[in-house]
């Protein structure tokens, strides 16, 4: 192996591999499909490996990987129309991805989060699971900070209403398409 290639490999392993679990969890939360998650994560690793030289700030490795993954997931949806399953059917199937164990409230919360539109679910997951700041989420999603704050507010508002068993009005969440 050439010295430059060995350096790239060591740099890649030091900067990217520690975020393997975060990357998988993030992609899974976005697409809710283990097979698709595996494919997207694999493509993300390949793209990250090819462009490791463009990562100038070691502290930006995690957001860099998550951005690659988010864009790769979008590419997957552009390339191929994926088979979809009705959410109620998926939840009724008992798939472990939708079940958190015996805790009914956690199950309800996961179900409610899964039902959010992706544009509201993604910033919420980035903030709650990954601890991203509003500014980091805005950069990651290529939105303004006020837009992120609005999405986070609406996502929490809808979740609160669902958890309290209250109806969710269309005015609570705008269509992001």
CSV table of C-alpha atoms in Angstrom, one decimal:
chain,number,residue,atom,x,y,z
A,1,UNK,CA,0.0,0.0,0.0
A,2,UNK,CA,1.3,3.4,-0.9
A,3,UNK,CA,2.2,5.8,2.0
A,4,UNK,CA,-0.5,8.3,0.9
A,5,UNK,CA,-3.1,5.6,0.7
A,6,UNK,CA,-2.1,4.4,4.2
A,7,UNK,CA,-2.4,8.0,5.5
A,8,UNK,CA,-5.9,8.3,4.0
A,9,UNK,CA,-7.0,5.1,5.5
A,10,UNK,CA,-5.7,6.0,9.0
A,11,UNK,CA,-7.4,9.4,8.7
A,12,UNK,CA,-10.6,7.9,7.5
A,13,UNK,CA,-10.6,5.4,10.3
A,14,UNK,CA,-9.8,8.0,12.9
A,15,UNK,CA,-12.3,10.6,11.7
A,16,UNK,CA,-15.2,8.6,10.3
A,17,UNK,CA,-15.4,5.1,11.9
A,18,UNK,CA,-16.3,6.4,15.4
A,19,UNK,CA,-19.6,7.8,13.9
A,20,UNK,CA,-20.7,4.4,12.4
A,21,UNK,CA,-23.5,3.9,14.9
A,22,UNK,CA,-24.7,7.6,14.7
A,23,UNK,CA,-24.7,7.3,10.9
A,24,UNK,CA,-26.8,4.2,10.9
A,25,UNK,CA,-29.2,5.5,13.5
A,26,UNK,CA,-29.7,8.8,11.6
A,27,UNK,CA,-30.4,7.1,8.3
A,28,UNK,CA,-32.7,4.6,9.9
A,29,UNK,CA,-34.7,7.4,11.6
A,30,UNK,CA,-35.1,9.1,8.2
A,31,UNK,CA,-36.2,6.1,6.1
A,32,UNK,CA,-37.4,3.5,8.6
A,33,UNK,CA,-36.2,0.6,6.5
A,34,UNK,CA,-33.3,-1.6,7.5
A,35,UNK,CA,-32.4,-2.7,4.0
A,36,UNK,CA,-32.4,0.8,2.6
A,37,UNK,CA,-30.5,2.0,5.6
A,38,UNK,CA,-27.8,-0.6,5.0
A,39,UNK,CA,-27.6,0.5,1.3
A,40,UNK,CA,-27.4,4.2,2.1
A,41,UNK,CA,-24.8,3.8,4.8
A,42,UNK,CA,-22.7,1.7,2.5
A,43,UNK,CA,-22.9,4.3,-0.2
A,44,UNK,CA,-22.1,7.0,2.4
A,45,UNK,CA,-18.9,5.2,3.4
A,46,UNK,CA,-17.9,4.9,-0.2
A,47,UNK,CA,-18.5,8.6,-0.9
A,48,UNK,CA,-16.8,9.6,2.3
A,49,UNK,CA,-13.8,7.4,1.5
A,50,UNK,CA,-13.4,8.9,-2.0
A,51,UNK,CA,-13.6,12.5,-0.7
A,52,UNK,CA,-11.8,12.2,2.7
A,53,UNK,CA,-9.2,14.7,1.4
A,54,UNK,CA,-11.9,17.4,1.2
A,55,UNK,CA,-12.6,17.1,5.0
A,56,UNK,CA,-10.4,19.9,6.3
A,57,UNK,CA,-11.8,20.3,9.8
A,58,UNK,CA,-11.6,17.1,11.9
A,59,UNK,CA,-14.4,18.4,14.2
A,60,UNK,CA,-16.8,18.5,11.3
A,61,UNK,CA,-16.6,14.8,10.5
A,62,UNK,CA,-20.0,13.8,12.0
A,63,UNK,CA,-22.0,16.6,10.3
A,64,UNK,CA,-20.0,15.9,7.1
A,65,UNK,CA,-21.0,12.2,7.2
A,66,UNK,CA,-24.6,12.9,8.0
A,67,UNK,CA,-24.9,15.4,5.1
A,68,UNK,CA,-23.4,12.8,2.8
A,69,UNK,CA,-25.9,10.2,4.1
A,70,UNK,CA,-28.9,12.6,3.8
A,71,UNK,CA,-27.9,13.4,0.2
A,72,UNK,CA,-27.4,9.8,-0.6
A,73,UNK,CA,-30.8,8.9,0.7
A,74,UNK,CA,-32.3,11.6,-1.5
A,75,UNK,CA,-30.4,10.1,-4.5
A,76,UNK,CA,-31.8,6.6,-3.7
A,77,UNK,CA,-35.3,8.0,-3.8
A,78,UNK,CA,-34.6,9.9,-7.1
A,79,UNK,CA,-33.2,6.8,-8.8
A,80,UNK,CA,-35.7,4.2,-7.7
A,81,UNK,CA,-39.3,4.3,-6.7
A,82,UNK,CA,-39.3,2.2,-3.5
A,83,UNK,CA,-42.1,-0.1,-2.4
A,84,UNK,CA,-44.1,1.5,0.3
A,85,UNK,CA,-46.1,0.0,3.1
A,86,UNK,CA,-49.0,1.6,4.9
A,87,UNK,CA,-47.8,2.8,8.4
A,88,UNK,CA,-50.6,1.1,10.3
A,89,UNK,CA,-49.8,-2.2,8.6
A,90,UNK,CA,-46.1,-1.7,9.4
A,91,UNK,CA,-46.9,-0.9,13.0
A,92,UNK,CA,-49.3,-3.9,13.3
A,93,UNK,CA,-46.6,-6.2,11.9
A,94,UNK,CA,-44.6,-6.0,15.2
A,95,UNK,CA,-41.4,-5.1,13.4
A,96,UNK,CA,-38.8,-4.4,16.1
A,97,UNK,CA,-38.0,-1.0,14.5
A,98,UNK,CA,-41.4,0.2,15.7
A,99,UNK,CA,-41.4,-1.4,19.1
A,100,UNK,CA,-39.4,-0.3,22.1
A,101,UNK,CA,-40.2,-3.1,24.4
A,102,UNK,CA,-42.9,-3.2,27.1
A,103,UNK,CA,-43.0,0.6,27.7
A,104,UNK,CA,-46.3,1.7,26.1
A,105,UNK,CA,-45.4,5.4,26.3
A,106,UNK,CA,-42.1,4.9,24.5
A,107,UNK,CA,-44.0,2.9,21.8
A,108,UNK,CA,-46.5,5.7,21.4
A,109,UNK,CA,-43.8,8.3,21.2
A,110,UNK,CA,-41.9,6.4,18.5
A,111,UNK,CA,-45.1,5.8,16.6
A,112,UNK,CA,-45.9,9.5,16.8
A,113,UNK,CA,-42.4,10.5,15.7
A,114,UNK,CA,-42.5,8.0,12.8
A,115,UNK,CA,-45.8,9.6,11.6
A,116,UNK,CA,-44.3,13.1,11.4
A,117,UNK,CA,-43.4,14.4,7.9
A,118,UNK,CA,-39.7,13.9,7.3
A,119,UNK,CA,-39.2,17.7,7.2
A,120,UNK,CA,-40.3,17.9,10.8
A,121,UNK,CA,-39.0,14.5,12.0
A,122,UNK,CA,-35.4,15.1,10.8
A,123,UNK,CA,-34.6,18.3,12.8
A,124,UNK,CA,-36.2,16.8,15.8
A,125,UNK,CA,-34.1,13.6,15.6
A,126,UNK,CA,-31.0,15.7,15.0
A,127,UNK,CA,-31.6,17.7,18.1
A,128,UNK,CA,-32.9,15.1,20.4
A,129,UNK,CA,-30.8,12.0,19.4
A,130,UNK,CA,-27.6,13.7,18.2
A,131,UNK,CA,-27.6,16.9,20.3
A,132,UNK,CA,-27.2,19.3,17.3
A,133,UNK,CA,-27.7,23.0,18.0
A,134,UNK,CA,-30.3,24.9,15.9
A,135,UNK,CA,-27.5,26.4,13.9
A,136,UNK,CA,-26.0,23.0,13.1
A,137,UNK,CA,-29.4,21.7,12.0
A,138,UNK,CA,-29.9,24.7,9.8
A,139,UNK,CA,-26.5,24.2,8.1
A,140,UNK,CA,-27.1,20.5,7.8
A,141,UNK,CA,-30.6,20.9,6.3
A,142,UNK,CA,-29.7,24.0,4.3
A,143,UNK,CA,-32.4,26.0,6.0
A,144,UNK,CA,-32.5,29.3,7.9
A,145,UNK,CA,-32.4,29.2,11.7
A,146,UNK,CA,-36.0,30.5,12.0
A,147,UNK,CA,-37.2,27.8,9.7
A,148,UNK,CA,-35.5,25.1,11.9
A,149,UNK,CA,-37.0,26.7,15.0
A,150,UNK,CA,-40.5,26.7,13.4
A,151,UNK,CA,-40.1,23.0,12.4
A,152,UNK,CA,-38.9,22.0,15.8
A,153,UNK,CA,-41.8,23.9,17.5
A,154,UNK,CA,-44.4,22.3,15.2
A,155,UNK,CA,-43.0,18.8,15.6
A,156,UNK,CA,-43.1,19.1,19.4
A,157,UNK,CA,-46.6,20.6,19.2
A,158,UNK,CA,-47.9,17.8,17.1
A,159,UNK,CA,-46.2,15.2,19.4
A,160,UNK,CA,-47.6,16.8,22.5
A,161,UNK,CA,-51.1,16.8,21.0
A,162,UNK,CA,-50.8,13.1,19.9
A,163,UNK,CA,-49.5,12.0,23.3
A,164,UNK,CA,-52.4,13.8,25.1
A,165,UNK,CA,-54.8,12.1,22.7
A,166,UNK,CA,-55.9,15.4,21.2
A,167,UNK,CA,-56.7,15.8,17.5
A,168,UNK,CA,-54.0,17.3,15.3
A,169,UNK,CA,-55.4,20.1,13.0
A,170,UNK,CA,-54.0,20.7,9.5
A,171,UNK,CA,-53.1,24.2,10.7
A,172,UNK,CA,-50.7,22.6,13.3
A,173,UNK,CA,-48.4,21.4,10.6
A,174,UNK,CA,-48.0,22.9,7.1
A,175,UNK,CA,-47.2,20.6,4.1
A,176,UNK,CA,-43.5,20.9,3.4
A,177,UNK,CA,-43.6,19.5,-0.1
